[in-house]
């Protein structure tokens, strides 16, 4: 693999960030604005930052917890197609590249599609359900698993008032797991936290909640009685913003390849097989709510094009 060494990896991270930020709207959407804020704050290509911190921290045999979960019945009875694929590709890369033991956590209804995507990658990950609502097993889980890194990809999280919102501004707290305890526990234990998101209502965007971010960057207001912002206030050590969260995870894997000098990214054919497997296991498009081979309203060919472009960065 070309471009080894930290300068090469930085350059690859810059390219990977750009591919992952492929604009879904001509004008550029909220993702572009959130990216610019996250980039200003973190001062390096985001995918590279995540990959290099993971490479520094995760040792062979270490447990790494991967977290996803967005969407609930009736529209999304087994979650959405954004998240499970990113988790599967990242889990496999951490296992092959760093020798980690990935443990994937999500609401129970999402485990079928996640397992289906993982089977395509042949990654040996354990899966654990996490309960919905107020019960927060985060501290106990990290005590049991003792991971060196906690990574979320498209995991909805609460705003400062403790309300979890979907992108339409609805209160979905009762149907999603409370994950604040996981991240509080990770911070207390010095566990590296990495978060990948696209709209601002996912875990990790608390990093942008400080004085560095102008108010207009805050994602829209909710439609529930809390009258807050939909922006999640849980912070992560590294926040990766991409147009679709799966792509951000693939971008991190692209940088991990360079840092470990191993082929870790999946193929466009794997992307098709994962998406088909996840949809057949019940996952639906998170934007259109249809059981189609699409992610956030974008066709499979677009997903494959992003994988192709990332695979050609050198
Ligand atoms: Zn609200």
XYZ file of N, CA and C in Angstrom, residues 70-76 80 156-159 162-176 201 220-231 285-289:
135
model
N -30.497 3.508 15.215
C -31.307 4.684 14.894
C -32.589 4.193 14.237
N -33.700 4.755 14.665
C -34.983 4.384 14.067
C -35.693 3.319 14.874
N -37.024 3.406 14.858
C -37.828 2.500 15.673
C -39.148 2.209 14.967
N -39.884 1.188 15.444
C -41.200 0.919 14.865
C -42.113 2.129 15.041
N -43.129 2.369 14.206
C -43.549 1.436 13.143
C -42.751 1.592 11.836
N -42.121 2.776 11.624
C -41.468 2.982 10.327
C -40.241 2.080 10.137
N -39.487 1.911 11.211
C -38.219 1.182 11.109
C -38.195 0.068 12.165
N -32.320 1.032 10.655
C -32.074 1.518 9.301
C -30.805 0.934 8.702
N -28.318 7.306 17.709
C -29.044 8.474 18.197
C -28.763 8.669 19.683
N -28.629 9.940 20.070
C -28.342 10.237 21.477
C -29.118 11.456 21.943
N -29.145 11.686 23.257
C -29.991 12.735 23.834
C -29.423 14.147 23.690
N -30.343 15.126 23.688
C -29.940 16.536 23.772
C -29.692 16.884 25.244
N -32.016 15.604 27.809
C -32.167 14.159 27.963
C -33.139 13.533 26.978
N -33.560 14.298 25.957
C -34.527 13.784 24.986
C -33.794 13.371 23.706
N -34.074 12.140 23.252
C -33.487 11.651 21.996
C -34.466 11.968 20.866
N -33.969 12.595 19.793
C -34.824 12.988 18.669
C -34.394 12.285 17.391
N -35.398 12.004 16.533
C -35.036 11.587 15.178
C -34.821 12.859 14.342
N -34.432 12.686 13.068
C -34.101 13.887 12.273
C -35.344 14.717 11.964
N -36.532 14.133 12.146
C -37.763 14.903 11.939
C -38.152 15.682 13.197
N -37.340 15.564 14.241
C -37.579 16.349 15.453
C -38.525 15.700 16.446
N -38.868 14.425 16.204
C -39.784 13.748 17.120
C -39.022 13.131 18.289
N -39.697 13.094 19.453
C -39.108 12.479 20.646
C -39.163 10.955 20.496
N -38.005 10.318 20.386
C -37.951 8.864 20.233
C -37.204 8.230 21.414
N -37.204 8.930 22.550
C -36.446 8.459 23.720
C -36.897 7.077 24.197
N -38.219 6.841 24.193
C -38.735 5.591 24.764
C -38.318 4.379 23.934
N -38.048 4.595 22.639
C -37.742 3.459 21.770
C -36.249 3.334 21.454
N -35.428 4.128 22.140
C -33.975 4.017 21.929
C -33.260 3.828 23.262
N -27.888 14.736 15.425
C -28.655 14.170 16.536
C -28.064 12.843 17.010
N -31.690 21.736 13.682
C -33.011 22.323 13.926
C -33.706 22.014 15.227
N -34.760 22.721 15.444
C -35.509 22.565 16.685
C -36.382 21.314 16.637
N -36.703 20.852 17.807
C -37.505 19.636 17.895
C -38.981 19.958 17.737
N -39.778 18.906 17.623
C -41.231 19.070 17.525
C -41.897 18.438 18.738
N -41.139 18.305 19.816
C -41.713 17.686 21.006
C -41.758 18.734 22.111
N -42.405 18.436 23.233
C -42.570 19.457 24.271
C -41.257 19.960 24.878
N -40.140 19.292 24.634
C -38.895 19.735 25.296
C -38.424 21.088 24.749
N -38.846 21.445 23.531
C -38.495 22.723 22.894
C -36.983 22.967 22.879
N -36.243 21.876 22.734
C -34.784 21.996 22.684
C -34.297 21.846 21.252
N -33.010 21.600 21.095
C -32.432 21.309 19.787
C -32.385 19.795 19.639
N -32.350 19.320 18.398
C -32.217 17.868 18.219
C -30.761 17.433 18.408
N -29.844 18.409 18.530
C -28.416 18.080 18.607
C -28.111 17.277 19.869
N -34.517 1.808 4.707
C -33.859 3.096 4.468
C -34.323 4.092 5.540
N -33.379 4.762 6.197
C -33.702 5.654 7.303
C -34.408 6.930 6.887
N -34.316 7.305 5.600
C -34.963 8.531 5.127
C -36.317 8.208 4.488
N -36.335 7.217 3.592
C -37.584 6.914 2.877
C -38.437 5.889 3.626
N -37.841 5.191 4.595
C -38.522 4.147 5.374
C -38.969 2.974 4.502
